[in-house]
Amino acid sequence: MTQLTRERLASGSLGVTHTPGAPVLPVTILQIGDGNFLRGFVDWMVDVANGQGLSKAGVALAQPLDQGIAGLLKAQEGLYTVLLRGIEQGREVETRRVVSCVSDTLNPHADWDRMLGHATSPALRFLVSNTTEAGIADVEEPYTPGACQISFPAKVAALLHARYQALGGADSGLILLPCELIEANGANLKRIVLEHARRWGLESGFAAWVEQHNHFLNTLVDRIVPGYPRDEAAALFAKWGYEDTLAVAGEPFHVWVIEGPAELAEELPLHKAGLNVVWTDDLQPYRTRKVRILNGAHTASALAAYGAGLDTVKSMMDDATVSAYLNTVMFEEIVPFVPLPEDERQHYAATIMERFGNPYIRHELISITLNSVSKWKVRVLPSLKDYVARFGEAPSGLSFSLAALLRFYRCETVAGDCVGTRDAGTYPIKDSAEALATLGAAWTAHSGDPKALVETVLADARLWGEDLTRIPSLAHWTAHHLDAILTQGMRAAMAAVPKA
């Protein structure tokens, strides 16, 4: 079958939307993150703008870990397909585009010098990232000039220091657009970068340059991008007339909210390309809506649904027991506490439920479970606290989501990895080493006593940033639900969750 190459793409023989000529453009964007989301969101947007002649932005894509797809993408000349399908205003829509804005791919752990080459290029203007919620964390590590740093913020600190030493000056700063889903992602990244600079004893002029000449912008992203359409791949390739093992499937819906000076938008004019990119001086209302309703509903239901034997978000919506639980959580325990006008939050929630039921998206529940401890803290806990503030006790449904999380994290160590078990078989558990160790130790010590296990885990402020046993009735409800899950099974326990 025909392979993706820039020559074939430029010739028009592949019959797919693309940037005319499929040029290899100068790198103006350094991207740390090679996952489905950034490729199906940011890079897709950049390519759309390039295709309309609004920008000439090339992306250097760096995988954040030693394992990644940089080599595979390089072999495909930086090309891949973004397939968007969904329902909009009652109509089926589908678009397909081959993205060609990726001009270079690299593994910084193996080729740090090339990473530094991009970081110190005068042409570079933006640094984009998505390293999950756990990525923007202040982890102490020594400065290792000439070698790749371990944590993401340390990488950024080292790259900026190299740029400062090579270029300096007021005109050499970068615009940093972190896409990690944490509050004030740009401000937090800046804070940690400066803390690394202090601990490493870097010159004071560097800290002043970071403060005064670099823009760490808070951002909010929203698009469901489940990734490679594995089950349909053969049929799609036959239809397209070419093979693309790096294809990314996603939904048409998208929004990128960026909190920053409007004049910076002109340097990457995505908003002029018909894309839903919003520059604002306050993204908090957008963030609260998205994190609590979309992401909160995901996190509150995905682990429970997976434990009940389901594999995708769509199957969760089609399942009577799980969808009833989700409706209760969504419309009785989350939506009423989002600080927006009633009609706006209800409309957004209804849109989210439609997006969850998109028949073209195979969004694997197991992918949503990545780093669930930090996700639950960010996405679910604020709604739970607001419910408690109004009613004086924890909501049963969101408490059940915490019990389902604890059950999901019951695991055995196999070849150094944490492996859980459900009726359908085993599954991988991916989280920070601290979270896995803490929950593993709790299960070892209290596997026969749900109440003791819940109290031990909820009281651990290292996991949650506070002692959750202080929240009225949360430990009670969580222990009650965990006991039901262990004795009756996930589905039966979910069906028994009382409405708020």
Coordinates of C-alpha atoms in Angstrom, one line a residue:
M1 CA 0.0 0.0 0.0
T2 CA 1.1 3.6 -0.7
Q3 CA 3.1 5.2 2.1
L4 CA 2.9 8.7 3.4
T5 CA 5.7 10.9 2.0
R6 CA 6.0 14.6 1.5
E7 CA 6.5 14.1 -2.2
R8 CA 3.3 12.2 -2.6
L9 CA 1.4 14.6 -0.4
A10 CA 2.6 17.6 -2.3
S11 CA 1.6 16.0 -5.6
G12 CA -2.0 15.7 -4.6
S13 CA -2.1 12.1 -5.4
L14 CA -3.3 11.1 -1.9
G15 CA -6.5 13.1 -2.3
V16 CA -6.5 14.5 1.3
T17 CA -6.6 18.0 2.7
H18 CA -3.1 19.3 3.5
T19 CA -0.9 22.4 3.4
P20 CA -0.1 23.1 -0.2
G21 CA 3.4 21.9 -1.1
A22 CA 3.8 20.0 2.2
P23 CA 6.9 22.1 2.9
V24 CA 9.5 21.5 5.6
L25 CA 9.2 24.8 7.5
P26 CA 11.7 26.5 9.8
V27 CA 11.2 25.5 13.4
T28 CA 9.4 28.2 15.4
I29 CA 7.7 25.9 17.9
L30 CA 9.5 23.4 20.2
Q31 CA 7.0 20.9 21.4
I32 CA 7.6 18.6 24.4
G33 CA 5.1 15.9 24.1
D34 CA 4.4 13.4 21.3
G35 CA 1.1 12.1 22.4
N36 CA -2.2 11.9 20.5
F37 CA -3.6 15.0 22.1
L38 CA -0.9 17.5 21.0
R39 CA -0.7 16.0 17.5
G40 CA -4.5 16.0 17.1
F41 CA -5.0 19.5 18.7
V42 CA -2.1 21.9 18.6
D43 CA -0.2 20.6 15.6
W44 CA -3.4 20.2 13.7
M45 CA -4.3 23.8 14.4
V46 CA -0.8 25.0 13.4
D47 CA -1.1 23.0 10.1
V48 CA -4.6 24.5 9.4
A49 CA -3.1 28.0 9.9
N50 CA -0.1 27.2 7.7
G51 CA -2.4 25.8 5.0
Q52 CA -4.3 29.1 4.9
G53 CA -1.1 31.1 4.5
L54 CA -1.6 32.7 7.9
S55 CA 1.6 31.3 9.4
K56 CA 4.8 29.4 8.4
A57 CA 5.4 27.6 11.6
G58 CA 7.4 24.4 11.8
V59 CA 7.3 22.2 14.9
A60 CA 10.2 20.3 16.4
L61 CA 8.5 17.5 18.3
A62 CA 10.4 16.1 21.3
Q63 CA 9.2 13.0 23.1
P64 CA 9.1 13.7 26.9
L65 CA 10.3 10.2 27.9
D66 CA 13.0 7.9 26.6
Q67 CA 10.3 5.8 25.1
G68 CA 8.2 7.5 22.4
I69 CA 7.3 7.8 18.7
A70 CA 9.9 10.2 17.5
G71 CA 11.6 7.5 15.5
L72 CA 8.4 6.3 13.9
L73 CA 7.3 9.8 13.0
K74 CA 10.7 10.6 11.6
A75 CA 10.5 7.5 9.3
Q76 CA 7.2 8.9 8.0
E77 CA 8.8 12.3 7.3
G78 CA 6.9 13.9 10.2
L79 CA 3.5 13.3 8.5
Y80 CA 0.4 11.8 10.0
T81 CA -3.4 11.9 9.5
V82 CA -5.9 13.6 11.8
L83 CA -9.4 12.1 11.3
L84 CA -12.2 14.1 12.9
R85 CA -15.8 12.7 13.2
G86 CA -18.8 13.5 15.2
I87 CA -22.3 14.9 15.4
E88 CA -22.8 18.6 15.1
Q89 CA -26.3 20.1 15.3
G90 CA -27.8 16.7 14.5
R91 CA -25.6 16.1 11.4
E92 CA -22.8 13.7 10.9
V93 CA -19.5 15.5 10.1
E94 CA -16.1 14.1 9.0
T95 CA -12.9 15.7 8.0
R96 CA -9.4 14.3 7.3
R97 CA -6.2 16.2 7.1
V98 CA -2.5 15.1 6.8
V99 CA -0.5 17.3 9.1
S100 CA 2.8 18.3 7.7
C101 CA 4.0 21.1 10.2
V102 CA 6.3 18.7 12.1
S103 CA 9.7 19.6 10.7
D104 CA 11.8 17.6 13.1
T105 CA 11.4 14.8 15.7
L106 CA 13.8 13.8 18.4
N107 CA 14.4 12.0 21.6
P108 CA 16.1 14.5 23.9
H109 CA 17.3 11.8 26.2
A110 CA 19.4 10.4 23.4
D111 CA 20.1 13.6 21.5
W112 CA 20.2 16.5 23.9
D113 CA 22.6 18.5 21.7
R114 CA 20.0 18.6 18.9
M115 CA 17.4 19.7 21.5
L116 CA 19.7 22.5 22.6
G117 CA 20.1 23.4 19.0
H118 CA 16.4 24.1 18.6
A119 CA 16.2 25.8 22.0
T120 CA 19.0 28.3 21.1
S121 CA 17.8 29.0 17.6
P122 CA 16.9 32.7 17.0
A123 CA 13.9 31.5 14.9
L124 CA 12.3 29.7 17.9
R125 CA 9.4 31.6 19.4
F126 CA 7.1 29.1 21.1
L127 CA 7.4 26.2 23.5
V128 CA 4.4 23.9 23.8
S129 CA 3.9 21.0 26.1
N130 CA 1.6 18.3 27.4
T131 CA 3.2 16.0 30.0
T132 CA -0.1 15.2 31.9
E133 CA -1.2 16.8 35.1
A134 CA 1.7 15.1 36.9
G135 CA 4.3 16.6 34.6
I136 CA 4.4 20.1 36.1
A137 CA 5.8 19.1 39.4
D138 CA 8.7 20.5 41.4
V139 CA 11.1 17.5 41.7
E140 CA 14.5 18.3 42.9
E141 CA 17.3 17.1 40.7
P142 CA 20.9 18.2 40.0
Y143 CA 21.7 20.4 37.0
T144 CA 23.4 18.3 34.3
P145 CA 24.6 20.5 31.5
G146 CA 25.2 18.5 28.4
A147 CA 22.6 15.8 29.4
C148 CA 18.9 15.7 29.4
Q149 CA 17.2 16.6 32.7
I150 CA 14.6 14.2 34.1
S151 CA 11.5 16.2 34.9
F152 CA 9.7 18.4 32.5
P153 CA 10.2 21.7 34.4
A154 CA 13.9 20.9 34.8
K155 CA 14.1 20.4 31.0
V156 CA 12.5 23.7 30.5
A157 CA 14.9 25.4 33.0
A158 CA 17.9 23.9 31.3
L159 CA 16.7 24.8 27.8
L160 CA 15.9 28.4 28.8
H161 CA 19.3 28.7 30.5
A162 CA 21.0 27.5 27.3
R163 CA 19.0 30.0 25.3
Y164 CA 19.9 32.8 27.7
Q165 CA 23.6 32.0 27.5
A166 CA 23.5 31.8 23.7
L167 CA 21.3 34.7 22.9
G168 CA 20.4 36.8 26.0
G169 CA 18.7 40.1 25.5
A170 CA 15.1 41.3 25.5
D171 CA 14.2 39.9 22.1
S172 CA 15.3 36.3 22.8
G173 CA 12.5 35.2 25.2
L174 CA 9.9 32.6 24.4
I175 CA 6.2 32.3 24.6
L176 CA 5.4 29.1 26.6
L177 CA 2.0 27.5 26.1
P178 CA 1.8 24.5 28.5
C179 CA -1.3 22.4 27.8
E180 CA -1.2 20.3 31.0
L181 CA -4.6 20.3 32.7
I182 CA -3.7 22.0 36.0
E183 CA -4.8 25.3 37.3
A184 CA -2.4 28.2 36.4
N185 CA -0.3 25.8 34.3
G186 CA 1.9 28.6 32.9
A187 CA 2.4 30.4 36.3
N188 CA 3.2 27.1 38.0
L189 CA 5.7 26.1 35.3
K190 CA 7.4 29.5 35.7
R191 CA 7.5 29.2 39.4
I192 CA 9.2 25.8 39.3
V193 CA 11.7 26.9 36.5
L194 CA 12.8 29.8 38.8
E195 CA 13.1 27.4 41.7
H196 CA 15.4 25.1 39.7
A197 CA 17.4 28.2 38.8
R198 CA 17.8 29.1 42.4
R199 CA 18.7 25.6 43.6
W200 CA 21.2 25.1 40.7
G201 CA 22.8 28.4 41.6
L202 CA 22.4 29.9 38.2
E203 CA 23.3 33.5 37.6
S204 CA 20.8 36.2 38.8
G205 CA 20.7 37.7 35.3
F206 CA 19.1 34.4 34.1
A207 CA 16.2 34.6 36.6
A208 CA 15.6 38.3 35.7
W209 CA 15.6 37.3 32.0
V210 CA 13.0 34.5 32.7
E211 CA 10.8 37.0 34.6
Q212 CA 11.0 39.9 32.2
H213 CA 11.4 38.5 28.7
N214 CA 9.5 35.2 28.6
H215 CA 5.8 34.7 28.6
F216 CA 4.5 31.7 30.6
L217 CA 0.8 31.8 29.6
N218 CA -2.0 29.9 31.4
T219 CA -4.0 27.9 28.9
L220 CA -7.0 25.6 28.8
V221 CA -7.5 22.9 26.1
D222 CA -10.6 20.9 25.2
R223 CA -10.9 18.1 22.6
I224 CA -11.4 14.4 23.0
V225 CA -8.5 12.7 21.0
P226 CA -8.6 8.9 21.6
G227 CA -5.8 8.4 19.1
Y228 CA -5.1 5.6 16.7
P229 CA -8.3 4.0 15.3
R230 CA -7.0 0.5 15.7
D231 CA -10.2 -1.4 15.1
E232 CA -10.9 0.5 11.9
A233 CA -7.4 0.9 10.6
A234 CA -7.4 -1.6 7.8
A235 CA -10.7 -0.4 6.4
L236 CA -9.7 3.2 6.7
F237 CA -6.3 2.6 5.0
A238 CA -8.1 0.8 2.1
K239 CA -10.5 3.8 1.8
W240 CA -7.8 6.4 1.9
G241 CA -5.4 4.6 -0.4
Y242 CA -2.4 4.9 1.9
E243 CA -1.3 3.5 5.2
D244 CA -0.7 5.6 8.3
T245 CA 0.2 3.8 11.6
L246 CA 0.4 7.2 13.3
A247 CA -3.1 8.3 12.4
V248 CA -5.0 10.2 15.1
A249 CA -8.8 10.1 15.5
G250 CA -10.6 12.8 17.4
E251 CA -13.8 14.7 17.6
P252 CA -14.5 17.9 15.7
F253 CA -15.2 20.0 18.9
H254 CA -12.2 21.9 20.0
V255 CA -11.3 25.0 22.1
W256 CA -8.0 26.5 23.2
V257 CA -8.3 29.3 25.7
I258 CA -5.1 31.3 26.2
E259 CA -4.7 33.9 29.0
G260 CA -2.3 36.5 27.7
P261 CA -1.8 39.8 25.9
A262 CA -3.8 40.0 22.7
E263 CA -0.7 41.2 20.7
L264 CA 0.9 37.8 21.2
A265 CA -1.9 36.2 19.3
E266 CA -0.8 37.9 16.1
E267 CA 2.4 35.9 16.2
L268 CA 0.5 32.6 16.0
P269 CA -2.9 33.7 14.5
L270 CA -4.8 30.5 14.9
H271 CA -7.9 32.4 15.7
K272 CA -7.9 33.9 12.2
A273 CA -8.0 30.4 10.6
G274 CA -11.6 29.7 11.8
L275 CA -10.3 27.8 14.8
N276 CA -11.9 28.1 18.3
V277 CA -8.9 29.7 19.9
V278 CA -9.8 32.3 22.5
W279 CA -7.4 34.9 23.9
T280 CA -8.6 36.4 27.2
D281 CA -7.4 38.1 30.3
D282 CA -9.3 35.6 32.5
L283 CA -9.6 32.0 31.6
Q284 CA -10.9 30.8 35.0
P285 CA -14.6 30.6 34.0
Y286 CA -13.6 28.5 31.0
R287 CA -11.4 26.3 33.1
T288 CA -13.9 25.7 35.8
R289 CA -16.5 24.7 33.3
K290 CA -14.3 22.3 31.4
V291 CA -12.4 20.7 34.3
R292 CA -15.4 20.1 36.5
I293 CA -18.0 19.1 33.9
L294 CA -16.0 17.3 31.1
N295 CA -12.9 16.0 33.0
G296 CA -14.7 15.6 36.3
A297 CA -17.4 13.4 34.7
H298 CA -14.7 11.4 33.0
T299 CA -12.7 10.8 36.1
A300 CA -15.7 10.2 38.3
S301 CA -17.0 7.5 35.9
A302 CA -14.2 5.9 33.9
L303 CA -12.6 3.8 36.7
A304 CA -16.0 2.5 37.9
A305 CA -17.1 1.7 34.3
Y306 CA -13.8 -0.1 33.6
G307 CA -14.2 -2.0 36.8
A308 CA -17.7 -3.0 35.7
G309 CA -16.2 -4.6 32.6
L310 CA -16.6 -1.8 30.0
D311 CA -13.8 -0.6 27.8
T312 CA -14.9 2.6 26.1
V313 CA -16.7 5.9 26.9
K314 CA -19.3 5.0 24.3
S315 CA -20.0 1.7 25.9
M316 CA -20.3 3.5 29.2
M317 CA -23.0 5.7 27.7
D318 CA -24.9 2.7 26.2
D319 CA -24.9 0.9 29.5
A320 CA -28.0 1.5 31.6
T321 CA -26.4 1.1 35.0
V322 CA -23.3 3.2 34.3
S323 CA -25.1 5.9 32.4
A324 CA -27.7 6.2 35.2
Y325 CA -24.8 6.7 37.7
L326 CA -23.1 9.2 35.4
N327 CA -26.3 11.2 35.0
T328 CA -26.8 11.4 38.8
V329 CA -23.2 12.5 39.3
M330 CA -23.2 14.9 36.4
F331 CA -26.5 16.7 37.0
E332 CA -26.9 16.4 40.8
E333 CA -23.4 16.5 42.2
I334 CA -21.3 18.4 39.6
V335 CA -23.3 20.8 37.4
P336 CA -25.2 22.6 40.2
F337 CA -21.9 23.8 41.7
V338 CA -20.2 25.2 38.6
P339 CA -20.1 29.0 39.1
L340 CA -21.9 29.9 35.8
P341 CA -25.4 30.9 34.8
E342 CA -27.8 27.9 35.1
D343 CA -28.6 27.8 31.4
E344 CA -25.0 27.9 30.4
R345 CA -23.8 25.1 32.6
Q346 CA -26.8 22.9 31.7
H347 CA -26.2 23.5 28.0
Y348 CA -22.5 22.7 28.3
A349 CA -23.2 19.5 30.3
A350 CA -25.7 18.3 27.7
T351 CA -23.1 18.9 25.0
I352 CA -20.6 16.9 27.0
M353 CA -23.0 14.0 27.3
E354 CA -23.5 14.1 23.5
R355 CA -19.7 14.1 23.0
F356 CA -19.3 11.1 25.3
G357 CA -21.8 9.3 23.1
N358 CA -20.0 10.1 19.8
P359 CA -20.3 6.9 17.8
Y360 CA -17.1 7.6 15.9
I361 CA -14.9 7.9 18.9
R362 CA -13.4 4.9 20.5
H363 CA -12.1 6.5 23.7
E364 CA -10.6 3.8 25.8
L365 CA -11.4 4.0 29.4
I366 CA -8.0 2.6 30.4
S367 CA -6.4 5.7 28.8
I368 CA -8.5 8.0 31.0
T369 CA -7.2 6.1 34.1
L370 CA -3.6 7.4 33.7
N371 CA -2.5 9.3 36.8
S372 CA -6.0 9.1 38.3
V373 CA -4.9 10.2 41.8
S374 CA -3.8 13.6 40.7
K375 CA -6.8 13.8 38.2
W376 CA -9.3 13.0 40.9
K377 CA -7.8 15.7 43.2
V378 CA -8.0 18.3 40.4
R379 CA -11.1 17.3 38.6
V380 CA -13.5 15.9 41.2
L381 CA -12.5 17.0 44.7
P382 CA -13.5 20.7 44.1
S383 CA -17.1 19.7 43.2
L384 CA -17.3 17.4 46.1
K385 CA -16.2 20.2 48.5
D386 CA -18.8 22.6 47.1
Y387 CA -21.5 20.0 47.6
V388 CA -20.3 19.6 51.2
A389 CA -20.4 23.3 51.7
R390 CA -24.0 23.4 50.7
F391 CA -25.4 20.3 52.3
G392 CA -23.0 19.5 55.1
E393 CA -22.0 16.0 53.9
A394 CA -20.2 14.4 51.1
P395 CA -22.3 13.3 48.0
S396 CA -22.7 9.6 47.6
G397 CA -22.0 9.5 43.9
L398 CA -18.6 11.3 44.0
S399 CA -17.7 9.3 47.1
F400 CA -18.4 6.2 45.0
S401 CA -15.9 7.4 42.4
L402 CA -13.2 7.6 45.1
A403 CA -14.1 4.0 46.2
A404 CA -13.9 2.9 42.6
L405 CA -10.5 4.5 42.3
L406 CA -9.2 2.7 45.4
R407 CA -10.4 -0.6 44.0
F408 CA -8.8 0.1 40.6
Y409 CA -5.4 0.6 42.3
R410 CA -5.4 -2.8 44.1
C411 CA -2.6 -4.5 42.2
E412 CA 0.3 -6.9 42.1
T413 CA 3.8 -6.1 41.0
V414 CA 4.7 -8.0 37.8
A415 CA 8.1 -7.5 36.3
G416 CA 8.3 -4.2 38.1
D417 CA 4.9 -2.9 36.9
C418 CA 1.7 -2.5 38.8
V419 CA -1.0 -4.8 37.4
G420 CA -4.6 -4.8 38.5
T421 CA -7.3 -7.4 38.0
R422 CA -11.0 -7.2 37.0
D423 CA -13.3 -10.0 35.8
A424 CA -12.3 -9.4 32.2
G425 CA -8.6 -9.9 33.0
T426 CA -5.6 -7.9 34.0
Y427 CA -4.8 -4.2 33.3
P428 CA -1.8 -1.8 33.8
I429 CA -1.9 0.9 36.5
K430 CA 0.1 4.0 35.6
D431 CA 0.7 6.7 38.1
S432 CA 3.5 8.4 40.1
A433 CA 5.8 6.1 42.0
E434 CA 4.7 7.7 45.2
A435 CA 1.0 7.1 44.5
L436 CA 1.5 3.5 43.5
A437 CA 3.7 2.8 46.5
T438 CA 1.3 4.5 49.0
L439 CA -1.8 2.7 47.7
G440 CA 0.0 -0.6 47.3
A441 CA 1.1 -0.4 50.9
A442 CA -2.4 0.4 52.1
W443 CA -3.9 -2.6 50.3
T444 CA -1.2 -4.8 51.7
A445 CA -1.9 -3.7 55.2
H446 CA -5.7 -3.5 55.1
S447 CA -7.0 -5.7 52.3
G448 CA -9.5 -7.3 54.6
D449 CA -10.7 -4.0 56.2
P450 CA -12.1 -1.5 53.8
K451 CA -12.8 1.1 56.6
A452 CA -9.2 1.0 57.8
L453 CA -7.9 1.2 54.2
V454 CA -10.0 4.2 53.4
E455 CA -9.1 6.1 56.5
T456 CA -5.4 5.4 55.9
V457 CA -5.4 6.5 52.3
L458 CA -7.7 9.5 52.7
A459 CA -5.6 10.8 55.6
D460 CA -2.4 10.8 53.5
A461 CA -1.9 14.5 52.6
R462 CA 0.9 13.5 50.3
L463 CA -1.7 12.1 47.9
W464 CA -4.4 14.7 48.2
G465 CA -2.6 17.8 49.5
E466 CA -4.8 17.6 52.6
D467 CA -6.4 15.1 55.0
L468 CA -9.6 14.1 53.3
T469 CA -10.9 12.3 56.5
R470 CA -11.8 15.8 57.7
I471 CA -14.4 16.2 55.0
P472 CA -17.8 15.3 56.6
S473 CA -18.9 11.8 55.8
L474 CA -16.5 11.3 52.9
A475 CA -14.6 8.5 54.6
H476 CA -17.9 6.9 55.7
W477 CA -19.4 6.9 52.2
T478 CA -16.2 5.8 50.5
A479 CA -15.7 2.9 52.9
H480 CA -19.4 1.9 52.5
H481 CA -19.0 1.9 48.7
L482 CA -15.7 0.1 48.7
D483 CA -17.1 -2.7 50.9
A484 CA -20.0 -3.0 48.5
I485 CA -17.7 -3.2 45.5
L486 CA -15.6 -5.9 47.1
T487 CA -18.5 -8.0 48.3
Q488 CA -21.1 -7.4 45.5
G489 CA -19.0 -6.4 42.5
M490 CA -18.6 -3.0 40.8
R491 CA -21.9 -3.1 38.8
A492 CA -24.1 -4.1 41.7
A493 CA -22.5 -1.5 43.9
M494 CA -22.9 1.2 41.4
A495 CA -26.6 0.4 40.9
A496 CA -27.1 0.8 44.6
V497 CA -25.6 4.3 44.8
P498 CA -28.4 6.5 46.1
K499 CA -29.3 9.7 44.3
A500 CA -28.4 13.0 45.8

